[in-house]
Coordinates of C-alpha atoms in Angstrom, one line a residue:
X82 CA -156.7 -239.1 -29.0
X83 CA -159.9 -240.8 -28.0
X84 CA -163.3 -239.1 -28.0
X85 CA -166.5 -240.1 -26.3
X86 CA -169.0 -240.1 -29.2
X87 CA -168.7 -236.4 -30.4
X88 CA -167.2 -235.0 -27.2
X89 CA -163.8 -234.9 -25.7
X90 CA -163.4 -236.4 -23.0
X91 CA -154.8 -269.1 -10.6
X92 CA -155.1 -269.6 -9.7
X93 CA -156.7 -268.6 -6.4
X94 CA -156.2 -265.8 -4.0
X95 CA -155.8 -268.1 -1.0
X96 CA -152.7 -269.8 0.1
X97 CA -151.6 -273.4 -0.7
X98 CA -155.0 -274.6 -2.0
X99 CA -155.6 -278.2 -2.9
X100 CA -158.2 -280.3 -4.6
X101 CA -159.0 -283.9 -4.8
X102 CA -157.2 -285.8 -7.4
X103 CA -158.9 -286.8 -10.7
X104 CA -162.6 -287.5 -10.2
X105 CA -164.2 -285.5 -7.4
X106 CA -166.9 -287.2 -5.4
X107 CA -170.5 -286.1 -6.2
X108 CA -170.5 -284.2 -2.9
X109 CA -168.3 -281.7 -4.6
X110 CA -165.8 -281.4 -1.7
X111 CA -164.2 -278.0 -1.8
X112 CA -160.4 -277.4 -1.7
X113 CA -158.6 -277.5 1.6
X114 CA -155.7 -275.5 3.0
X115 CA -152.8 -277.9 3.7
X116 CA -152.0 -278.1 7.4
X117 CA -148.3 -278.5 6.8
X118 CA -146.9 -275.1 7.8
X119 CA -143.9 -275.6 5.4
X120 CA -146.3 -275.7 2.4
X121 CA -145.3 -272.9 0.0
X122 CA -147.7 -270.1 -0.2
X123 CA -149.8 -270.3 -3.4
X124 CA -149.1 -267.3 -5.6
X125 CA -150.8 -266.9 -9.0
X126 CA -148.0 -264.5 -10.0
X127 CA -145.3 -266.9 -9.0
X128 CA -145.1 -268.5 -12.4
X129 CA -144.5 -266.9 -15.7
X130 CA -143.6 -267.7 -19.3
X131 CA -141.2 -265.9 -21.6
X132 CA -143.7 -265.1 -24.3
X133 CA -147.3 -264.1 -24.6
X134 CA -148.0 -266.5 -27.5
X135 CA -146.0 -269.3 -29.1
X136 CA -145.8 -270.7 -32.6
X137 CA -146.6 -274.4 -32.8
X138 CA -143.5 -276.4 -31.8
X139 CA -141.8 -273.3 -30.3
X140 CA -140.0 -273.8 -27.0
X141 CA -141.6 -272.1 -24.0
X142 CA -139.5 -271.1 -21.0
X143 CA -141.1 -271.1 -17.5
X144 CA -139.9 -269.3 -14.4
X145 CA -141.2 -270.2 -11.0
X146 CA -140.7 -268.1 -7.9
X147 CA -141.7 -270.4 -5.1
X148 CA -139.4 -271.4 -2.3
X149 CA -139.5 -274.8 -0.6
X150 CA -141.3 -276.9 -3.3
X151 CA -141.3 -280.6 -2.2
X152 CA -139.1 -283.0 -4.0
X153 CA -142.1 -284.7 -5.7
X154 CA -143.4 -281.5 -7.3
X155 CA -144.3 -281.8 -11.0
X156 CA -145.7 -279.7 -13.8
X157 CA -148.3 -281.1 -16.1
X158 CA -149.6 -279.6 -19.3
X159 CA -153.3 -279.9 -20.1
X160 CA -155.4 -279.3 -23.1
X161 CA -158.9 -278.7 -21.7
X162 CA -159.4 -281.6 -19.3
X163 CA -156.7 -283.9 -20.8
X164 CA -153.1 -284.2 -19.5
X165 CA -150.8 -284.3 -22.5
X166 CA -147.4 -284.2 -20.7
X167 CA -146.0 -284.2 -17.3
X168 CA -142.4 -283.8 -15.9
X169 CA -140.8 -283.2 -12.5
X170 CA -140.1 -279.6 -11.4
X171 CA -136.6 -279.4 -10.0
X172 CA -135.4 -276.0 -11.1
X173 CA -136.4 -272.4 -11.1
X174 CA -136.5 -272.4 -14.9
X175 CA -137.4 -275.1 -17.3
X176 CA -138.4 -275.4 -21.0
X177 CA -141.2 -277.2 -22.8
X178 CA -141.6 -277.7 -26.5
X179 CA -145.1 -276.7 -27.3
X180 CA -147.3 -279.1 -29.4
X181 CA -147.4 -278.8 -33.2
X182 CA -151.2 -278.2 -33.3
X183 CA -152.1 -274.7 -34.2
X184 CA -154.5 -272.3 -32.4
X185 CA -154.7 -274.3 -29.2
X186 CA -154.8 -273.2 -25.5
X187 CA -153.1 -275.0 -22.7
X188 CA -152.8 -274.8 -18.9
X189 CA -149.6 -275.6 -17.0
X190 CA -150.1 -276.8 -13.5
X191 CA -147.4 -277.1 -10.8
X192 CA -148.5 -279.5 -8.1
X193 CA -147.5 -282.2 -5.7
X194 CA -149.2 -285.2 -4.2
X195 CA -149.6 -285.5 -0.5
X196 CA -151.6 -288.4 0.9
X197 CA -153.8 -288.8 -2.1
X198 CA -154.4 -285.0 -2.2
X199 CA -153.1 -282.8 -4.9
X200 CA -151.7 -279.5 -3.8
X201 CA -151.7 -276.9 -6.6
X202 CA -149.0 -274.3 -6.3
X203 CA -149.2 -272.3 -9.5
X204 CA -150.8 -272.4 -12.9
X205 CA -150.5 -270.4 -16.2
X206 CA -152.0 -270.5 -19.6
X207 CA -150.2 -270.9 -22.9
X208 CA -151.5 -269.8 -26.3
X209 CA -149.9 -271.9 -29.1
X210 CA -151.0 -270.0 -32.3
X211 CA -149.3 -269.0 -35.5
X212 CA -151.1 -265.7 -35.5
X213 CA -152.3 -263.4 -32.7
X214 CA -155.4 -262.4 -34.8
X215 CA -157.2 -265.7 -34.1
X216 CA -157.4 -265.0 -30.3
X217 CA -156.6 -261.3 -29.8
X218 CA -155.9 -260.2 -26.3
X219 CA -155.4 -256.6 -26.8
X220 CA -153.6 -254.2 -24.5
X221 CA -152.4 -250.6 -24.8
X222 CA -149.5 -248.2 -24.2
X223 CA -150.3 -244.5 -23.6
X224 CA -147.2 -242.7 -22.2
X225 CA -144.0 -242.2 -24.1
X226 CA -141.7 -239.9 -22.0
X227 CA -138.0 -240.6 -21.9
X228 CA -137.8 -244.1 -20.3
X229 CA -135.0 -246.4 -19.6
X230 CA -134.8 -250.0 -21.0
X231 CA -135.6 -251.3 -17.5
X232 CA -138.7 -249.1 -17.2
X233 CA -140.0 -250.2 -20.6
X234 CA -139.3 -253.9 -20.0
X235 CA -141.1 -253.8 -16.6
X236 CA -144.3 -252.6 -18.3
X237 CA -144.1 -255.2 -21.1
X238 CA -143.2 -258.0 -18.6
X239 CA -146.3 -257.2 -16.6
X240 CA -148.5 -257.3 -19.7
X241 CA -146.8 -260.6 -20.7
X242 CA -148.1 -262.2 -17.5
X243 CA -151.6 -261.4 -18.8
X244 CA -150.7 -263.0 -22.1
X245 CA -151.5 -259.7 -23.9
X246 CA -150.5 -260.5 -27.5
X247 CA -151.1 -257.2 -29.2
X248 CA -150.6 -253.6 -28.1
X249 CA -152.3 -250.4 -29.2
X250 CA -149.8 -247.5 -29.1
X251 CA -152.2 -244.8 -28.2
X252 CA -151.5 -241.1 -29.1
X253 CA -147.8 -241.9 -29.9
X254 CA -147.9 -239.7 -33.0
X255 CA -147.5 -236.0 -33.7
X256 CA -150.1 -234.6 -36.2
X257 CA -152.9 -236.9 -37.1
X258 CA -152.4 -236.2 -40.8
X259 CA -148.6 -236.4 -40.5
X260 CA -148.0 -238.8 -37.6
X261 CA -144.2 -239.1 -37.9
X262 CA -142.3 -235.7 -37.8
X263 CA -139.1 -235.4 -39.6
X264 CA -138.2 -237.9 -42.3
X265 CA -138.4 -241.7 -42.3
X266 CA -134.6 -241.8 -42.6
X267 CA -134.1 -239.1 -40.0
X268 CA -137.2 -238.9 -37.8
X269 CA -137.5 -236.3 -35.0
X270 CA -136.1 -237.5 -31.6
X271 CA -138.9 -235.8 -29.7
X272 CA -142.3 -234.3 -30.6
X273 CA -145.6 -233.2 -29.2
X274 CA -148.9 -235.0 -29.4
X275 CA -152.2 -233.1 -29.7
X276 CA -152.4 -232.9 -25.9
X277 CA -149.1 -231.1 -25.9
X278 CA -147.2 -234.0 -24.2
X279 CA -143.6 -234.8 -25.1
X280 CA -143.3 -238.1 -27.1
X281 CA -139.8 -239.6 -27.4
X282 CA -139.0 -241.6 -30.5
X283 CA -136.6 -243.7 -28.5
X284 CA -139.3 -244.8 -26.0
X285 CA -141.7 -245.8 -28.8
X286 CA -138.9 -247.8 -30.4
X287 CA -137.9 -249.4 -27.1
X288 CA -141.5 -250.5 -26.5
X289 CA -141.8 -252.1 -30.0
X290 CA -138.5 -254.0 -29.5
X291 CA -139.5 -255.1 -26.0
X292 CA -143.0 -256.2 -27.2
X293 CA -141.5 -258.2 -30.1
X294 CA -139.2 -260.0 -27.7
X295 CA -142.4 -261.4 -26.0
X296 CA -144.1 -262.2 -29.4
X297 CA -146.5 -259.3 -28.9
X298 CA -147.6 -257.3 -31.9
X299 CA -147.3 -253.5 -31.9
X300 CA -150.1 -251.5 -33.6
X301 CA -149.9 -247.7 -34.2
X302 CA -153.0 -245.7 -33.3
X303 CA -154.4 -243.0 -35.5
X304 CA -157.8 -241.6 -36.7
X305 CA -158.5 -242.6 -40.3
X306 CA -159.7 -239.1 -41.1
X307 CA -158.0 -236.6 -38.8
X308 CA -156.1 -233.4 -39.6
X309 CA -154.8 -230.5 -37.6
X310 CA -155.5 -226.9 -38.5
X311 CA -152.4 -226.4 -40.5
X312 CA -153.0 -229.5 -42.7
X313 CA -153.4 -227.6 -45.9
X314 CA -149.8 -226.2 -45.5
X315 CA -148.7 -229.9 -45.3
X316 CA -150.4 -230.8 -48.6
X317 CA -153.9 -231.7 -47.5
X318 CA -156.4 -230.5 -50.1
X319 CA -159.6 -228.6 -49.1
X320 CA -161.5 -230.9 -51.5
X321 CA -160.8 -233.9 -49.3
X322 CA -162.5 -232.5 -46.2
X323 CA -165.9 -233.5 -44.7
X324 CA -168.4 -230.6 -44.6
X325 CA -171.5 -229.9 -42.5
X326 CA -173.2 -228.2 -45.5
X327 CA -173.5 -229.0 -49.2
X328 CA -171.8 -225.8 -50.3
X329 CA -168.5 -226.7 -48.6
X330 CA -168.5 -223.6 -46.4
X331 CA -168.4 -225.3 -43.0
X332 CA -165.7 -228.0 -42.4
X333 CA -166.6 -230.7 -39.9
X334 CA -164.2 -230.6 -37.0
X335 CA -164.0 -231.7 -33.4
X336 CA -163.3 -228.8 -31.1
X337 CA -160.5 -229.1 -28.5
X338 CA -159.7 -226.4 -25.9
X339 CA -156.4 -224.6 -26.1
X340 CA -154.5 -225.0 -23.9
X341 CA -153.6 -227.8 -23.5
X342 CA -154.6 -229.0 -27.0
X343 CA -152.5 -227.9 -29.9
X344 CA -155.3 -228.1 -32.5
X345 CA -158.9 -228.9 -33.2
X346 CA -159.3 -232.1 -35.2
X347 CA -160.7 -231.7 -38.8
X348 CA -162.3 -234.6 -40.7
X349 CA -161.3 -235.9 -44.1
X350 CA -163.5 -238.1 -46.4
X351 CA -162.2 -241.7 -46.0
X352 CA -163.7 -242.6 -49.4
X353 CA -161.6 -239.9 -51.2
X354 CA -158.8 -241.7 -53.0
X355 CA -156.5 -238.8 -52.9
X356 CA -156.8 -238.6 -49.1
X357 CA -156.3 -242.4 -48.9
X358 CA -153.1 -242.1 -51.0
X359 CA -151.9 -239.2 -48.8
X360 CA -152.3 -241.2 -45.6
X361 CA -150.9 -244.4 -47.1
X362 CA -147.8 -242.5 -47.9
X363 CA -147.5 -241.1 -44.4
X364 CA -148.0 -244.7 -43.1
X365 CA -145.2 -245.9 -45.2
X366 CA -142.9 -243.4 -43.5
X367 CA -144.0 -244.7 -40.1
X368 CA -143.3 -248.3 -41.1
X369 CA -139.9 -247.4 -42.5
X370 CA -138.9 -245.6 -39.3
X371 CA -140.5 -247.9 -36.7
X372 CA -141.2 -251.6 -36.8
X373 CA -144.9 -251.4 -36.2
X374 CA -146.9 -254.5 -37.1
X375 CA -150.1 -252.7 -38.2
X376 CA -152.6 -249.8 -38.0
X377 CA -155.2 -249.4 -35.3
X378 CA -157.8 -247.2 -37.0
X379 CA -160.1 -245.0 -35.0
X380 CA -163.2 -242.9 -35.8
X381 CA -165.5 -240.5 -33.9
X382 CA -168.8 -242.4 -34.2
X383 CA -172.0 -241.2 -35.9
X384 CA -171.6 -237.5 -37.0
X385 CA -175.1 -237.2 -38.5
X386 CA -175.6 -235.8 -42.0
X387 CA -172.4 -234.8 -43.6
X388 CA -171.3 -233.8 -47.2
X389 CA -168.4 -234.1 -49.6
X390 CA -166.8 -231.0 -51.1
X391 CA -168.9 -231.5 -54.3
X392 CA -172.1 -231.3 -52.2
X393 CA -173.1 -234.9 -52.3
X394 CA -174.3 -236.6 -49.1
X395 CA -171.6 -238.5 -47.2
X396 CA -172.5 -241.6 -45.2
X397 CA -169.3 -242.1 -43.2
X398 CA -170.2 -245.6 -42.2
X399 CA -170.2 -246.6 -45.8
X400 CA -166.6 -245.3 -46.3
X401 CA -164.9 -247.6 -43.7
X402 CA -164.8 -250.8 -45.7
X403 CA -163.2 -249.2 -48.9
X404 CA -160.8 -247.3 -46.7
X405 CA -159.7 -250.4 -44.8
X406 CA -159.4 -252.4 -48.0
X407 CA -157.3 -249.7 -49.7
X408 CA -154.9 -249.5 -46.8
X409 CA -154.6 -253.2 -46.5
X410 CA -153.9 -253.6 -50.2
X411 CA -151.1 -251.1 -49.9
X412 CA -149.5 -252.9 -47.0
X413 CA -150.9 -256.5 -47.1
X414 CA -148.3 -257.8 -44.6
X415 CA -149.5 -255.4 -41.9
X416 CA -152.4 -256.0 -39.6
X417 CA -155.5 -253.8 -39.4
X418 CA -158.2 -253.4 -36.8
X419 CA -160.7 -250.5 -36.7
X420 CA -162.8 -249.2 -33.8
X421 CA -166.5 -249.3 -34.3
X422 CA -167.7 -246.6 -31.9
X423 CA -170.9 -247.9 -30.4
X424 CA -171.0 -250.4 -33.3
X425 CA -171.1 -247.5 -35.9
X426 CA -170.1 -248.9 -39.2
X427 CA -169.3 -252.4 -37.8
X428 CA -171.2 -254.3 -40.5
X429 CA -168.9 -252.9 -43.2
X430 CA -165.8 -253.2 -41.0
X431 CA -166.6 -256.9 -40.4
X432 CA -166.8 -257.5 -44.1
X433 CA -163.6 -255.7 -44.9
X434 CA -159.9 -256.8 -44.7
X435 CA -159.8 -255.9 -40.9
X436 CA -158.2 -258.8 -39.0
X437 CA -160.5 -258.8 -36.0
X438 CA -163.3 -256.7 -34.6
X439 CA -163.1 -254.0 -32.0
X440 CA -166.0 -252.1 -30.4
X441 CA -165.7 -249.1 -28.1
X442 CA -168.9 -249.2 -26.0
X443 CA -171.0 -246.3 -25.1
X444 CA -174.7 -245.8 -24.2
X445 CA -177.2 -247.1 -24.9
X446 CA -175.2 -250.4 -24.6
X447 CA -175.1 -250.2 -20.8
X448 CA -176.1 -253.6 -19.5
X449 CA -174.4 -256.9 -19.3
X450 CA -176.8 -258.2 -21.9
X451 CA -175.5 -255.6 -24.3
X452 CA -172.0 -256.8 -23.9
X453 CA -173.1 -260.3 -25.0
X454 CA -175.3 -259.0 -27.8
X455 CA -172.4 -257.0 -29.3
X456 CA -170.1 -260.0 -29.4
X457 CA -172.8 -262.2 -30.9
X458 CA -173.6 -259.5 -33.5
X459 CA -170.0 -259.2 -34.5
X460 CA -169.9 -263.0 -34.9
X461 CA -172.9 -262.7 -37.2
X462 CA -171.5 -259.7 -39.2
X463 CA -168.2 -261.6 -39.8
X464 CA -169.8 -265.0 -40.5
X465 CA -168.1 -266.3 -37.4
X466 CA -164.6 -265.6 -38.8
X467 CA -163.4 -262.7 -36.6
X468 CA -163.2 -262.6 -32.8
X469 CA -164.0 -259.4 -30.8
X470 CA -162.3 -257.0 -28.5
X471 CA -164.4 -254.7 -26.4
X472 CA -163.1 -251.3 -25.3
X473 CA -165.3 -251.1 -22.2
X474 CA -164.2 -248.5 -19.7
X475 CA -164.9 -249.5 -16.1
X476 CA -166.0 -247.3 -13.2
X477 CA -166.1 -244.3 -15.5
X478 CA -167.2 -241.7 -13.1
X479 CA -164.9 -242.9 -10.3
X480 CA -162.0 -242.4 -12.8
X481 CA -162.6 -238.6 -12.6
X482 CA -160.6 -238.7 -9.3
X483 CA -157.9 -240.7 -7.6
X484 CA -159.0 -244.0 -6.1
X485 CA -159.5 -247.7 -6.8
X486 CA -161.4 -249.8 -9.3
X487 CA -164.3 -251.7 -7.9
X488 CA -163.0 -255.3 -8.0
X489 CA -166.4 -256.9 -8.2
X490 CA -167.6 -254.9 -11.2
X491 CA -164.4 -255.5 -13.2
X492 CA -164.5 -259.2 -12.6
X493 CA -168.2 -259.5 -13.4
X494 CA -167.8 -257.6 -16.6
X495 CA -164.9 -259.8 -17.7
X496 CA -166.8 -263.0 -16.7
X497 CA -169.6 -261.9 -19.2
X498 CA -167.2 -260.8 -22.0
X499 CA -165.0 -263.9 -21.7
X500 CA -167.9 -266.3 -21.4
X501 CA -169.4 -265.0 -24.7
X502 CA -166.1 -265.3 -26.5
X503 CA -164.7 -261.7 -26.4
X504 CA -161.7 -260.1 -24.8
X505 CA -161.5 -256.8 -23.0
X506 CA -159.2 -253.9 -23.8
X507 CA -158.2 -252.9 -20.3
X508 CA -154.5 -253.6 -19.5
X509 CA -151.7 -251.2 -20.2
X510 CA -149.3 -249.3 -18.0
X511 CA -152.4 -249.2 -15.8
X512 CA -156.0 -250.5 -16.0
X513 CA -158.2 -248.5 -18.2
X514 CA -161.0 -246.3 -16.8
X515 CA -161.5 -243.6 -19.5
X516 CA -161.4 -243.2 -23.3
X517 CA -158.3 -240.9 -22.7
X518 CA -156.0 -243.8 -22.1
X519 CA -153.3 -241.9 -20.1
X520 CA -155.9 -241.4 -17.3
X521 CA -154.5 -243.5 -14.5
X522 CA -156.6 -242.1 -11.6
X523 CA -157.8 -245.6 -10.6
X524 CA -155.5 -248.2 -9.2
X525 CA -156.1 -252.0 -8.9
X526 CA -156.3 -253.4 -5.4
X527 CA -154.3 -256.6 -4.8
X528 CA -157.4 -258.8 -5.0
X529 CA -158.1 -257.4 -8.5
X530 CA -154.5 -257.9 -9.6
X531 CA -154.6 -261.5 -8.7
X532 CA -158.0 -262.1 -10.2
X533 CA -157.0 -260.6 -13.5
X534 CA -154.0 -262.9 -13.8
X535 CA -156.4 -265.9 -13.2
X536 CA -159.0 -264.6 -15.7
X537 CA -156.4 -264.1 -18.5
X538 CA -154.9 -267.5 -17.8
X539 CA -158.5 -268.9 -18.1
X540 CA -159.1 -267.0 -21.3
X541 CA -156.0 -268.6 -22.8
X542 CA -156.3 -272.1 -21.4
X543 CA -159.9 -272.6 -22.6
X544 CA -159.8 -270.4 -25.7
X545 CA -160.9 -273.4 -27.8
X546 CA -164.2 -273.6 -25.9
X547 CA -164.6 -269.8 -25.4
X548 CA -163.5 -268.3 -28.7
X549 CA -163.1 -271.0 -31.3
X550 CA -166.6 -271.4 -32.9
X551 CA -169.6 -273.2 -31.6
X552 CA -173.2 -272.1 -31.4
X553 CA -175.2 -270.8 -28.4
X554 CA -178.2 -272.9 -27.5
X555 CA -180.8 -273.4 -24.9
X556 CA -180.4 -275.7 -22.0
X557 CA -182.6 -276.3 -19.0
X558 CA -180.6 -276.3 -15.7
X559 CA -182.5 -276.9 -12.5
X560 CA -181.4 -276.6 -8.8
X561 CA -182.1 -279.8 -6.9
X562 CA -181.4 -278.3 -3.5
X563 CA -182.5 -274.7 -3.9
X564 CA -178.9 -273.3 -3.3
X565 CA -179.0 -271.4 -6.5
X566 CA -181.7 -270.1 -8.8
X567 CA -180.6 -270.9 -12.4
X568 CA -182.2 -268.7 -15.1
X569 CA -181.6 -268.7 -18.8
X570 CA -179.6 -265.7 -20.1
X571 CA -180.1 -262.7 -20.3
X572 CA -178.8 -261.8 -16.9
X573 CA -181.2 -261.5 -14.1
X574 CA -180.3 -259.9 -10.8
X575 CA -181.0 -262.4 -8.0
X576 CA -180.3 -265.4 -10.2
X577 CA -177.5 -267.5 -11.6
X578 CA -177.5 -266.9 -15.4
X579 CA -177.1 -269.9 -17.6
X580 CA -175.2 -269.5 -20.9
X581 CA -175.2 -272.6 -23.0
X582 CA -173.0 -273.3 -26.1
X583 CA -172.4 -276.3 -28.2
X584 CA -168.8 -276.7 -29.2
X585 CA -168.0 -279.7 -31.4
X586 CA -169.4 -282.7 -29.6
X587 CA -169.3 -281.0 -26.2
X588 CA -172.0 -279.0 -24.4
X589 CA -170.5 -276.0 -22.6
X590 CA -172.5 -274.4 -19.8
X591 CA -171.5 -271.1 -18.2
X592 CA -172.9 -270.2 -14.8
X593 CA -172.6 -266.5 -14.0
X594 CA -173.6 -265.5 -10.5
X595 CA -175.8 -262.4 -10.2
X596 CA -177.6 -263.6 -7.0
X597 CA -176.6 -260.6 -4.9
X598 CA -175.7 -258.2 -7.7
X599 CA -176.4 -254.5 -7.0
X600 CA -176.6 -253.4 -10.6
X601 CA -177.0 -254.6 -14.2
X602 CA -174.9 -251.8 -15.5
X603 CA -171.6 -253.3 -16.4
X604 CA -169.7 -250.0 -16.3
X605 CA -170.7 -249.5 -12.7
X606 CA -169.9 -245.8 -12.8
X607 CA -170.0 -245.2 -9.1
X608 CA -168.6 -248.6 -8.0
X609 CA -171.5 -250.1 -6.1
X610 CA -171.2 -253.7 -7.4
X611 CA -170.5 -256.3 -4.7
X612 CA -168.8 -259.7 -4.9
X613 CA -171.2 -262.6 -5.2
X614 CA -171.6 -264.8 -2.2
X615 CA -169.9 -268.1 -3.0
X616 CA -172.1 -271.1 -3.3
X617 CA -170.6 -274.6 -2.5
X618 CA -171.8 -278.1 -3.3
X619 CA -174.9 -277.1 -5.2
X620 CA -176.9 -280.1 -6.5
X621 CA -177.9 -279.4 -10.1
X622 CA -179.6 -281.3 -12.9
X623 CA -179.9 -280.5 -16.6
X624 CA -181.6 -282.0 -19.6
X625 CA -179.4 -283.7 -22.1
X626 CA -180.1 -285.5 -25.4
X627 CA -177.2 -288.0 -25.5
X628 CA -175.2 -290.4 -23.4
X629 CA -172.7 -288.5 -21.3
X630 CA -169.1 -289.8 -21.1
X631 CA -167.7 -287.1 -18.8
X632 CA -168.6 -283.9 -17.1
X633 CA -166.0 -281.5 -15.8
X634 CA -165.8 -278.0 -14.5
X635 CA -163.3 -275.1 -14.3
X636 CA -163.4 -271.6 -12.9
X637 CA -161.0 -268.6 -12.9
X638 CA -162.2 -268.0 -9.4
X639 CA -161.0 -271.3 -8.0
X640 CA -157.7 -273.3 -8.0
X641 CA -156.2 -271.3 -10.9
X642 CA -158.7 -272.5 -13.4
X643 CA -157.7 -276.2 -12.9
X644 CA -160.3 -278.5 -14.5
X645 CA -161.9 -281.1 -12.3
X646 CA -163.9 -284.1 -13.4
X647 CA -167.2 -284.6 -11.6
X648 CA -169.2 -287.7 -10.7
X649 CA -172.7 -287.7 -12.2
X650 CA -175.8 -289.7 -12.5
X651 CA -177.7 -290.0 -15.8
X652 CA -181.3 -291.2 -15.9
X653 CA -182.8 -291.0 -19.3
X654 CA -182.3 -287.4 -20.4
X655 CA -181.7 -286.1 -16.9
X656 CA -178.1 -285.5 -15.7
X657 CA -177.6 -284.9 -12.0
X658 CA -174.3 -283.7 -10.4
X659 CA -172.8 -281.5 -7.7
X660 CA -171.2 -278.2 -8.5
X661 CA -168.2 -277.8 -6.2
X662 CA -168.4 -274.1 -6.0
X663 CA -169.5 -270.9 -7.8
X664 CA -168.5 -267.4 -7.1
X665 CA -168.5 -265.2 -10.2
X666 CA -168.2 -267.7 -13.0
X667 CA -167.9 -271.4 -13.4
X668 CA -167.8 -273.3 -16.7
X669 CA -169.2 -276.8 -17.0
X670 CA -168.3 -279.1 -20.0
X671 CA -170.3 -282.1 -20.8
X672 CA -168.6 -284.6 -23.2
X673 CA -170.7 -287.1 -25.0

């Protein structure tokens, strides 16, 4: 059960797009729609892989659902802007042995050549990493009624197309203090969660098996300090609880209305070793009965002044690191991630044995700038060793009723999160709009479905520039023709925000288009955000401090994220070039 603070609560959309082969002219000619009526319709969901992530050297299987490909169609595999392999495409399915280099992202591009013009039919990203924790792309599951194998596999197959490599099993459990009813050798076949929903053991198990078949990890969700009203009858000691007073008269609890809820949630002291041992024992039962890969830990945020049973003051934030470390030491082979609600306790979590960082975002972190600052702060807290996932719930007020997500606000939020190196917890059986994950009031329109595939392909293909180190820096970008108004980050409505980052010997420049933005509030509660007007062939210059070898661009909004080399002119420390197009987000890479 999620709680809000202390309260309950590409590939391109167009058809058959093409781009000029290799180096584009400095005029930045935009893609053209092929005139041949037999050209297959471009579909960014027409290609898929069998796994969400691959170990180095593991064989990847591709499936292509496009009729009428020309005989000269090929697939090429690119690392950033470099082609590393290329073969003809003459079947619906084919295999590729992934490279032996660890923690790399690739883009597979299906294309053909027609009169010197490349026609791009489909692209998909590939993550070749020995562990999902380096580049976590976290999704969720929230409903566990009796489901067939086909129903389960349909959900997991859809998440696989977004390359989701880890799943949070939300509210899968029975009691918070005793998550698995029955015994580990004979667990209950069906039980109730706190919301009084039926949870089927068989469905949870099927989801784990299906996720593992796609190389996805399965993480069981639970509070680190939650107990139902009857917990003392189950062996929870009154001396383990958190109290509102120093005389242990008033237990701290989170009230939940009955019906439908089966219990209020009472809080235990995470630093209490007896409570740690109790929950570790319960976790062992879970792992023995179900093949979960780890523990997704949750909290309720800042509770204010609280006390232990003996009357001493309790700072809950200080308890998270020792709790995480104790649980990790008990099951070192299992993964751990913990929710820092509005960053509460994140400094300790980042220094603990947690495998990556996770922030559930609430006010006052309401602006696009706050998203970036949270990711950068997490990098600092972990000494740049742990990447971030943001639980950022979109169109929050709209999700009170049936309707649709605002496509523009979702894409803009993802552009900011991804450009700064984070990922977004948003994809499950449905897209996420509330902290109560089963809420599925809002649906994705077709344009958003297609865009999300492209954005996750992009996040994977360019993960070594987006999420693999580097340092943000300042770079002066100037418009030579007045088509855009570049402005250094933080975001500025009416301008194109420039986010610069040095990665190895390359200079990365993200251009995020806020020129006709209606709000700086990323959540866009009422759905007023609008899609940016696309800019084409904008002449730009920037200041550089070295001799440039190559400049290239890529965007999840255009041609499936395919990279394109650009012509440029360098005069001293001034580099001038033409940006082919910019809608939401385009990434430039300058190689020296």
